[in-house]
mmCIF file of C-alpha atoms in Angstrom:
data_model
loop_
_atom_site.group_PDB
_atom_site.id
_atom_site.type_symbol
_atom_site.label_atom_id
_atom_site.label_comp_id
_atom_site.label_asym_id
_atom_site.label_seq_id
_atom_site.Cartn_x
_atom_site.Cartn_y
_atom_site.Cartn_z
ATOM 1 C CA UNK B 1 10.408 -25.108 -8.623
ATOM 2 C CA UNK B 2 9.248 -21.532 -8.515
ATOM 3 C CA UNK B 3 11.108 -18.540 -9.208
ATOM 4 C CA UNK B 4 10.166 -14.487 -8.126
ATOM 5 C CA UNK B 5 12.445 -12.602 -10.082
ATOM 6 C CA UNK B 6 12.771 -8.551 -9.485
ATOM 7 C CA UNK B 7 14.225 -6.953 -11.775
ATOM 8 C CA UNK B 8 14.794 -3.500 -10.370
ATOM 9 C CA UNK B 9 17.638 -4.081 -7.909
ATOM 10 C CA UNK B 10 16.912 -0.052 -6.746
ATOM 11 C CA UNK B 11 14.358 2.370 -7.732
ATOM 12 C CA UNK B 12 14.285 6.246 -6.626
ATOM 13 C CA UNK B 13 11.322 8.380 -5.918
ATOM 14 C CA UNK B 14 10.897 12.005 -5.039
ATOM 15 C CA UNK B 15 8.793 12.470 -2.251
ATOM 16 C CA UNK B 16 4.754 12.353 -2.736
ATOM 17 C CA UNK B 17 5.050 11.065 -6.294
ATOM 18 C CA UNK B 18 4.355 7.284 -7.189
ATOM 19 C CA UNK B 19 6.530 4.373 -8.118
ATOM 20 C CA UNK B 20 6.370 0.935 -9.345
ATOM 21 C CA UNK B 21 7.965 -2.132 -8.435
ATOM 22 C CA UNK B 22 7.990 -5.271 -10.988
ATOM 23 C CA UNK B 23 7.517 -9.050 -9.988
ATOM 24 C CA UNK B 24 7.519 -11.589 -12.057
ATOM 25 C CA UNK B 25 7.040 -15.835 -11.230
ATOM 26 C CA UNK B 26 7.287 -18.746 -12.676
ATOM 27 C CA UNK B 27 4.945 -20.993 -11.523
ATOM 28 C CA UNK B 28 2.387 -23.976 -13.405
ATOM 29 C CA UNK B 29 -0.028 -24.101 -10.234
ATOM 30 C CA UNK B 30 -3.435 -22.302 -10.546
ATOM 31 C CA UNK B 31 -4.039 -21.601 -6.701
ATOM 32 C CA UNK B 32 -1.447 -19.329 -4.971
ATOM 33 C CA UNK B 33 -0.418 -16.367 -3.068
ATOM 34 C CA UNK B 34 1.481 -13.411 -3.922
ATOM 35 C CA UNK B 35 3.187 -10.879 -0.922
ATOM 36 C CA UNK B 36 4.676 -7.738 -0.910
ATOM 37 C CA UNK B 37 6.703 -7.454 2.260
ATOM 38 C CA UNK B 38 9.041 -4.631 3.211
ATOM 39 C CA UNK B 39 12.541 -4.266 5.188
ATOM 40 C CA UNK B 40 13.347 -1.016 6.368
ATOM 41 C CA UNK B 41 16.917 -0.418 7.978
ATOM 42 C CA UNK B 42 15.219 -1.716 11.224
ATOM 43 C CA UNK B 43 15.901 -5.241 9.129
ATOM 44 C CA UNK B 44 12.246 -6.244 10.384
ATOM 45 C CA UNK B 45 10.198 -8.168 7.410
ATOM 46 C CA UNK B 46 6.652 -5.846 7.258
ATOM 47 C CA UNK B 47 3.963 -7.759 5.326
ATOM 48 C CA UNK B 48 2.365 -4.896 2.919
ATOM 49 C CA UNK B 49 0.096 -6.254 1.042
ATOM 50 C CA UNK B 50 -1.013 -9.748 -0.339
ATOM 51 C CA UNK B 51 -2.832 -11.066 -3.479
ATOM 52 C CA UNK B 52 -4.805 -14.443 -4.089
ATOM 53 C CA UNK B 53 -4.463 -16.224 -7.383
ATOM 54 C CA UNK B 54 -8.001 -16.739 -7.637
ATOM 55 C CA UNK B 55 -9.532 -13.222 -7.122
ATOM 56 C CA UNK B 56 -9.212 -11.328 -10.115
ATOM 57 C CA UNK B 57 -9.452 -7.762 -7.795
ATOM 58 C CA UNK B 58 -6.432 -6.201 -7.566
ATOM 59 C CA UNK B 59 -5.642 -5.749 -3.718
ATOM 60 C CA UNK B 60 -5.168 -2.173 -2.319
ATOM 61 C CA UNK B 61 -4.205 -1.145 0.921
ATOM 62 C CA UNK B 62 -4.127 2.432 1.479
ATOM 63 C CA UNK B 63 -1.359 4.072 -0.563
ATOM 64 C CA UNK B 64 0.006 0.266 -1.967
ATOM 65 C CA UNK B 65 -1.454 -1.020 -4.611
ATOM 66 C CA UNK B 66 -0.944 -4.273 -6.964
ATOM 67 C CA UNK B 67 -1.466 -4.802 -10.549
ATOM 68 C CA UNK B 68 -1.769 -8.461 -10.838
ATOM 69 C CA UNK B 69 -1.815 -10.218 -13.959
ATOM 70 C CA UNK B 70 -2.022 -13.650 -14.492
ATOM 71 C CA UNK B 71 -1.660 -14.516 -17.586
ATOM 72 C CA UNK B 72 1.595 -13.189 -17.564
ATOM 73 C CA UNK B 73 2.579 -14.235 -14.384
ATOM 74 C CA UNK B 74 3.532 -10.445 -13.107
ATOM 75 C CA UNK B 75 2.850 -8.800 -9.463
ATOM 76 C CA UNK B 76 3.834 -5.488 -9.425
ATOM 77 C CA UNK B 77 3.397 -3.292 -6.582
ATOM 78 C CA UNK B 78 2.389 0.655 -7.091
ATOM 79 C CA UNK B 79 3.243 2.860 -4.040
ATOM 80 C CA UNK B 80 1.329 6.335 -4.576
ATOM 81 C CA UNK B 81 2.105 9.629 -2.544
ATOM 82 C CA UNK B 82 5.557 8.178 -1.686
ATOM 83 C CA UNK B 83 6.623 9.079 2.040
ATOM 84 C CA UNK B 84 10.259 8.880 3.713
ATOM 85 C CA UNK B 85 9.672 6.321 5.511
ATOM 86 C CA UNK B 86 8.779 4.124 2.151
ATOM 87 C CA UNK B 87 12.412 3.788 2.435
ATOM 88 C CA UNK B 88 13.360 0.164 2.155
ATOM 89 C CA UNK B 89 13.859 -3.024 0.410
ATOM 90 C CA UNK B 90 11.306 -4.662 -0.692
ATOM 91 C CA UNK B 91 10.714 -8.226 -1.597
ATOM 92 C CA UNK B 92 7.940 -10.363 -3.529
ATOM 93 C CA UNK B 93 7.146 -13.428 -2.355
ATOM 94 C CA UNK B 94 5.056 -16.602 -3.931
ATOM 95 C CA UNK B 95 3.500 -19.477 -1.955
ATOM 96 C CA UNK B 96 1.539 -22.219 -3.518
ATOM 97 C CA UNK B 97 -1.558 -23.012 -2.194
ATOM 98 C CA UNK B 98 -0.792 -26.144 -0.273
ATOM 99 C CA UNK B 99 2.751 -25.475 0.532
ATOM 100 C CA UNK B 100 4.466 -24.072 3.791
ATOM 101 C CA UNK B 101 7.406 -21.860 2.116
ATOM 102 C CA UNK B 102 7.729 -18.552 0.574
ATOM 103 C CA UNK B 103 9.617 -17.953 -1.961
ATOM 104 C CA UNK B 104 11.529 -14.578 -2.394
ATOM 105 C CA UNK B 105 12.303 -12.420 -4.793
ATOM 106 C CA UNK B 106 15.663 -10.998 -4.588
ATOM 107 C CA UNK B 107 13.931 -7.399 -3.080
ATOM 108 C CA UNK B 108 14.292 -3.788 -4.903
ATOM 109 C CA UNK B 109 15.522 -1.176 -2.535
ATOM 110 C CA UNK B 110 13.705 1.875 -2.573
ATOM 111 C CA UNK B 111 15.185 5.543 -1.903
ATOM 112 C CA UNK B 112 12.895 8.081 -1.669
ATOM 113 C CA UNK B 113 14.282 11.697 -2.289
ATOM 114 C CA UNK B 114 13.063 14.663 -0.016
ATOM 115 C CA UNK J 1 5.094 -5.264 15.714
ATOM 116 C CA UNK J 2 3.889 -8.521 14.477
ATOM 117 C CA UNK J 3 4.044 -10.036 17.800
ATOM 118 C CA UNK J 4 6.453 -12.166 16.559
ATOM 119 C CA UNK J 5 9.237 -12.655 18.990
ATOM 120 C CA UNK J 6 12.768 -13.882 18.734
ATOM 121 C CA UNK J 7 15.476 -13.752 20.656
ATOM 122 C CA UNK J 8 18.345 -12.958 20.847
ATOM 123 C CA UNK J 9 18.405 -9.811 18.909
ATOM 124 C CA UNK J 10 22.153 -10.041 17.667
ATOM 125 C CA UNK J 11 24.752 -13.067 18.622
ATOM 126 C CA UNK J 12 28.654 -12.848 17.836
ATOM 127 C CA UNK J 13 30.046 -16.606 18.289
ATOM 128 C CA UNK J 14 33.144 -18.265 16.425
ATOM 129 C CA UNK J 15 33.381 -21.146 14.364
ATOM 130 C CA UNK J 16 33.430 -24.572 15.140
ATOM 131 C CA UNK J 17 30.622 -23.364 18.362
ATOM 132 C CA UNK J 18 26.564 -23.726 18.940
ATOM 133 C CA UNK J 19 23.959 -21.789 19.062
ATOM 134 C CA UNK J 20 20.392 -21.771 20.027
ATOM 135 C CA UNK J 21 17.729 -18.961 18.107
ATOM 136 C CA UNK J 22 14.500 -19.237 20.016
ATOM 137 C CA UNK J 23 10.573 -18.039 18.786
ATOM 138 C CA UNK J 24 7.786 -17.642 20.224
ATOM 139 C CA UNK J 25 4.798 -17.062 17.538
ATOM 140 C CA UNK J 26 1.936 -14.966 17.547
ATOM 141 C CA UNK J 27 -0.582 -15.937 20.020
ATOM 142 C CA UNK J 28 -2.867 -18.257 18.768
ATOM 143 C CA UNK J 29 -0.691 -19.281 15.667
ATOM 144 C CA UNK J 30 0.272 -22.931 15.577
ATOM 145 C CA UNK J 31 2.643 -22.836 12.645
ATOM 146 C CA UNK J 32 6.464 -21.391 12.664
ATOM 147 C CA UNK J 33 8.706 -21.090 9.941
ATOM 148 C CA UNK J 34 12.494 -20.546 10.019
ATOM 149 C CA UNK J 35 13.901 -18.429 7.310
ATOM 150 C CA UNK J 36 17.800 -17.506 7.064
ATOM 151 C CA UNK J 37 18.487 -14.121 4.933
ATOM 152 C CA UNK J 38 22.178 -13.561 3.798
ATOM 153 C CA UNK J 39 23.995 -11.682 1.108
ATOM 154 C CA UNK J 40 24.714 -14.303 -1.327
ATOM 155 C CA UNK J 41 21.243 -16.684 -0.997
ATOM 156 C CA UNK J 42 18.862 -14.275 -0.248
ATOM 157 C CA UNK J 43 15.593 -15.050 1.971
ATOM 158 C CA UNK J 44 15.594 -18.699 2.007
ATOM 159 C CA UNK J 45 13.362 -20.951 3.764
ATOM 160 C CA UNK J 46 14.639 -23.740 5.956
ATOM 161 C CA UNK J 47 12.045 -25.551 8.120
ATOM 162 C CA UNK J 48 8.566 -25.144 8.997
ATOM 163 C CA UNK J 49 6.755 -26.914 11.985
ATOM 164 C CA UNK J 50 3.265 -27.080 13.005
ATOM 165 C CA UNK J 51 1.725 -27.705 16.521
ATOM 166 C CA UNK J 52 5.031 -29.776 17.207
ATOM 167 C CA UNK J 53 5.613 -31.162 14.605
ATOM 168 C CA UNK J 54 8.151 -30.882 11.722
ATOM 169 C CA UNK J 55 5.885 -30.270 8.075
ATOM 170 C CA UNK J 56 8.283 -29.352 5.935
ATOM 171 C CA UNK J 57 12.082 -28.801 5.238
ATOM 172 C CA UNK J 58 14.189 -26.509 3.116
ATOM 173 C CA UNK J 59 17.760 -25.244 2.536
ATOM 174 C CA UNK J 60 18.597 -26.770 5.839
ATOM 175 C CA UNK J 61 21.942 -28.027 6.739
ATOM 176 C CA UNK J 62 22.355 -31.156 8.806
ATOM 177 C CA UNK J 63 24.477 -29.087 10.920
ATOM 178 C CA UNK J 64 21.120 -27.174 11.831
ATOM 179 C CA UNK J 65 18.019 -28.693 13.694
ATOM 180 C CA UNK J 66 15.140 -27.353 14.825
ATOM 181 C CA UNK J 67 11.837 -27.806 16.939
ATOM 182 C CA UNK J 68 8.603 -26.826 18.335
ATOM 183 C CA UNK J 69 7.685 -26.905 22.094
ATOM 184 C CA UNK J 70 4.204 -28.083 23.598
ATOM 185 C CA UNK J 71 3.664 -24.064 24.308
ATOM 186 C CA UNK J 72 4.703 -23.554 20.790
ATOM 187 C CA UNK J 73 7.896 -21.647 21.583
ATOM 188 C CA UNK J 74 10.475 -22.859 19.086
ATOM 189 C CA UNK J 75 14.251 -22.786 18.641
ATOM 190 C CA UNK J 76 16.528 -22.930 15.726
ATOM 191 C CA UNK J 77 19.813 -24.968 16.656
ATOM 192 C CA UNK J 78 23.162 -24.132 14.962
ATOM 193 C CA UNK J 79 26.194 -26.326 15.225
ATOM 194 C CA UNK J 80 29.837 -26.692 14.110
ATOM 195 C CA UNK J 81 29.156 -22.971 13.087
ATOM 196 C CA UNK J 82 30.850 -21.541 9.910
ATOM 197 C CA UNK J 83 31.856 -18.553 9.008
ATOM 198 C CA UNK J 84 28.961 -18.793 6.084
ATOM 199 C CA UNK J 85 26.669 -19.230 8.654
ATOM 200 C CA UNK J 86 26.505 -15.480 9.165
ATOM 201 C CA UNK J 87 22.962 -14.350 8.851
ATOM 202 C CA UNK J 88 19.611 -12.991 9.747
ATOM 203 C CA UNK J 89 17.662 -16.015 11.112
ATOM 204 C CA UNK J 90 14.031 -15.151 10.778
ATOM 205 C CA UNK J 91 11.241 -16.667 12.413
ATOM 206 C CA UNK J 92 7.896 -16.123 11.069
ATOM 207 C CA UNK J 93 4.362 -17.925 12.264
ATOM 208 C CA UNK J 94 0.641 -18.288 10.643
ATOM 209 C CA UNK J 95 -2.424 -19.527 11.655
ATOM 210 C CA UNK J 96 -3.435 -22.783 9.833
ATOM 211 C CA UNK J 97 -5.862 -24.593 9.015
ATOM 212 C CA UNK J 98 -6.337 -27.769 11.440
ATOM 213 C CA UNK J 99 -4.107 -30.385 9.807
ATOM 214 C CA UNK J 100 -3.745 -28.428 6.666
ATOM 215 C CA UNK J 101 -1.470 -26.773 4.764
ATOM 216 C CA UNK J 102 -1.672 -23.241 5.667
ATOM 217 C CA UNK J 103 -3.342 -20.669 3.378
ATOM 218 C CA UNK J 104 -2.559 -17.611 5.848
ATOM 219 C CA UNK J 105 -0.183 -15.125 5.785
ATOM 220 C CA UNK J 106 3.410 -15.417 7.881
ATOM 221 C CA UNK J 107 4.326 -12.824 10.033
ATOM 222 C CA UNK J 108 7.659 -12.247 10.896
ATOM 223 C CA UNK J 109 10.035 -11.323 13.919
ATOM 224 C CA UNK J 110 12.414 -8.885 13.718
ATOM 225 C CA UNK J 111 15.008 -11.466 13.636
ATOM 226 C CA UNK J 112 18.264 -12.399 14.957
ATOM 227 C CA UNK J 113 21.425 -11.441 13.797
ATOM 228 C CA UNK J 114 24.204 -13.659 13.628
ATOM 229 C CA UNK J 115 27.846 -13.344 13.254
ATOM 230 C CA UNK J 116 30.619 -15.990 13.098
ATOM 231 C CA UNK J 117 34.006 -14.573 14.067
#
């Protein structure tokens, strides 16, 4: 079975500076996907950013960034010029290849101080 | 907005009763996945169905049951509710791959919230 484990339960940022988020899986597949999602207060589940296993390019989307590394099985997600409403809870999520689930982390929340 | 929908939005019920969570996915998706998020399990994944039919199954109890419609609307069905059952029910659909396993990313709905009294 896989596993996302997050080890930050919170993490607190001061406005326009950067912060990191740490994912790590346990998985013995070659061929997967990695997600970033977020959940602001609104409770909606926001897809931020997502990886696949096979590209070796870390995948950016405007401010979010990821630092994949397989080898060592880690995802962690960068968020640069932090904003208020970065506020939220957010959760890494693995899917193999040819499966249908997700599987969750269980999400950092994420203050971010004015 | 995903364009994900679900409804209801929020549903107070008491135990022993039934209730029905309904979908509709994105337009164009043929894939929908049922997710239930609480405080103790987490995000957990519970059924997933594609263009009607049932593909795969999670933490589902037998008390729960699901399905997809021939417009692809689906509904989540909750019976002999508990207070445990208490929850955000997600909904969340993809675009797949004809008779595949889906490779695309699941977008969510904003959920419904349930409470058991």
């Amino acid at each position: 079975a896989q596993t996302v484990t997050q080890s930050q339960p919170e993490m607190s940022v001061q406005e326009a500076e950067t912060v990191t988020l740490s994912c790590t899986y346990d998985t013995s597949e070659s061929d997967y996907y990695l997600f970033w999602y977020k959940q602001p207060p609104s409770r909606q589940m926001i897809l931020v950013i997502r990886q696949e296993a096979y590209k070796q390019q870390n995948a950016t989307e405007n401010r979010f960034s990821v630092n994949f590394q397989k080898a060592a099985k880690s995802f962690s997600l960068k968020i640069s010029d932090s904003q208020l409403g970065d506020a939220a809870m957010y959760f890494c999520a693995y899917k193999r290849s040819n499966d249908y689930k997700l599987s969750f982390g269980a999400g950092t929340t994420v203050t971010v101080r004015a | 907005d995903s364009g994900v929908t679900q409804t209801p939005k929020h549903l107070i019920t008491a135990t022993g009763q039934r209730v029905t969570l309904r979908c509709s996915p994105r337009s164009g998706d043929l894939s929908v996945y049922w997710y239930q998020q609480s405080l103790d399990q987490g995000l957990q994944f519970l059924i997933q169905y594609y263009n009607g039919e049932e593909r795969a199954k999670g933490n589902i109890l037998e008390r729960f049951s699901a399905q997809q419609f021939p417009d692809l609307h689906s509904e989540l069905n909750l019976s002999s509710l508990e207070l445990g059952d208490s929850a955000l029910y997600f909904c969340a659909s993809s675009v797949s791959v004809s008779g595949g396993a889906p490779r695309e990313t699941q977008y969510f709905g904003p959920g419904t919230r349930l409470l058991v009294l």
